[in-house]
């Protein structure tokens, strides 16, 4: 320790100082702090081999953490009787019965041309590290991902490596640098947690990282944050580049939108072969057609398949009237206008809430899967439409392109349903049904009280509550049937009650959709 003359180190224009341990730098922790500050001021990086620590930063925040790691290592080492004991313990740890070691290397397509990141260079550095620390190797496995990006963990050899870690077949995983594994902060911590949970040590050679120590895990977090920052910076640069393209009138996406073609310089021109499809979509939307109807018309007239979601994107894309939007900015010279802005806004207004496709509205159709087209025999589909803030529910035949309004079906069929119900001996009086409903409600209250008192599990609570609610709805539907006969209006029934009555009464209804007439009703046999 006494032979270290930091003034000579500075005079010889040294760029890096390498020591066996941090304790070789000073006789006490205060002196160590002074030495570190002096060397960093002279732009000299410090490497402690056995402690696997590095100080190589002019950034004050990062330097604070790096220096803290050195000081912590000094205290830990000083707890031994002498440095020789510490060194021998490190060697003893590495000279065990033999380890199962996995070497992971990765290079992206862009990096393959760089010698420093080549697979062979990574292997050489890792082998040198294994020799330096005198690893006694039992088995050495190589996992190589060539041409693979670090943005995702979905890489073939990395997946194989993770499987081997989870099967507890490894002692150490050694990589060239941390960014060979991943550049995402969350992925870093997930992988480290996985390794630690399975008693696997992770070593990053060039980053001087060893996660078996608290210092190593702290440094991993710092480096990972900077790696994530670097990746996000690259993404921002990419976005800025694409924004510049749009400002120059070029289209910044790889594929031209429907209705356009793109030349080799990335400029868009109207495609004469498909422009009529675009104008037709907007024309039909302005006329009040639904997504399904537009899809059917385009298929029949142009023999071109376009799904509902794509129709939605087209109608609500301002680029089709010449206002291309990218990352919150509008560029008027990227997409040549195919329709006028007024036409586009009319189409968007007519579709309105139809942009939310129809799953949420299906419960409003109480004849769902019951109405059959008399012309072709196909079952109709349920399509809601919205005009002037009012909802209309239609049963639509895709093959015949005909539809019928649910209100019209109600008017034609309700009288027959009532007559049918009168001829059915239900044998359930209103009072008896109400008693059953009250019984179920009391049972539900008991279940809730038991759950609050922690007498039953959450799973049992949820399953029981759902079963009771289903039974209550069933009794309410039966009650609705009775009350219809006692003069209660159909319009006062909720959608569950209406659906239940139709389900238990009618097997199917054949409708002449073009004439809007009911041809046949088949009732459920009782």
Coordinates of N, CA and C in Angstrom, one line a residue, residues 371-380 396-402 510-513:
X371 N -84.2 -15.4 -35.2 CA -84.8 -15.0 -36.5 C -84.0 -15.5 -37.6
X372 N -84.7 -16.2 -38.6 CA -84.1 -16.8 -39.7 C -84.6 -16.2 -41.0
X373 N -83.8 -15.9 -42.0 CA -84.2 -15.3 -43.3 C -85.0 -16.4 -44.0
X374 N -86.2 -16.1 -44.4 CA -87.1 -17.1 -45.1 C -86.6 -17.3 -46.5
X375 N -85.9 -16.3 -47.1 CA -85.4 -16.5 -48.5 C -84.2 -17.4 -48.6
X376 N -83.2 -17.3 -47.8 CA -82.0 -18.1 -47.9 C -81.8 -19.2 -46.8
X377 N -82.6 -19.0 -45.7 CA -82.5 -20.0 -44.6 C -81.4 -19.7 -43.6
X378 N -80.6 -18.6 -43.9 CA -79.5 -18.2 -43.0 C -80.0 -17.5 -41.7
X379 N -79.3 -17.8 -40.6 CA -79.6 -17.1 -39.4 C -79.1 -15.6 -39.5
X380 N -79.9 -14.7 -39.0 CA -79.6 -13.3 -39.1 C -78.6 -12.9 -38.0
X396 N -80.1 -8.7 -39.4 CA -79.6 -8.5 -40.7 C -79.1 -9.8 -41.4
X397 N -79.6 -10.0 -42.6 CA -79.1 -11.2 -43.3 C -78.0 -10.8 -44.3
X398 N -76.8 -11.3 -44.0 CA -75.6 -10.9 -44.8 C -75.7 -11.4 -46.2
X399 N -76.4 -12.5 -46.4 CA -76.4 -13.1 -47.8 C -77.4 -12.3 -48.7
X400 N -78.6 -12.0 -48.1 CA -79.6 -11.3 -48.9 C -79.6 -9.8 -48.8
X401 N -78.7 -9.3 -47.8 CA -78.5 -7.9 -47.6 C -79.9 -7.2 -47.3
X402 N -80.6 -7.9 -46.4 CA -81.9 -7.4 -46.0 C -82.0 -7.4 -44.5
X510 N -89.2 -17.5 -38.7 CA -88.9 -17.3 -40.1 C -89.5 -16.0 -40.6
X511 N -88.7 -15.1 -41.2 CA -89.1 -13.7 -41.5 C -88.8 -13.5 -43.0
X512 N -89.8 -12.9 -43.7 CA -89.5 -12.4 -45.1 C -89.0 -11.0 -44.9
X513 N -87.7 -10.9 -45.0 CA -87.0 -9.6 -44.7 C -87.3 -8.5 -45.7

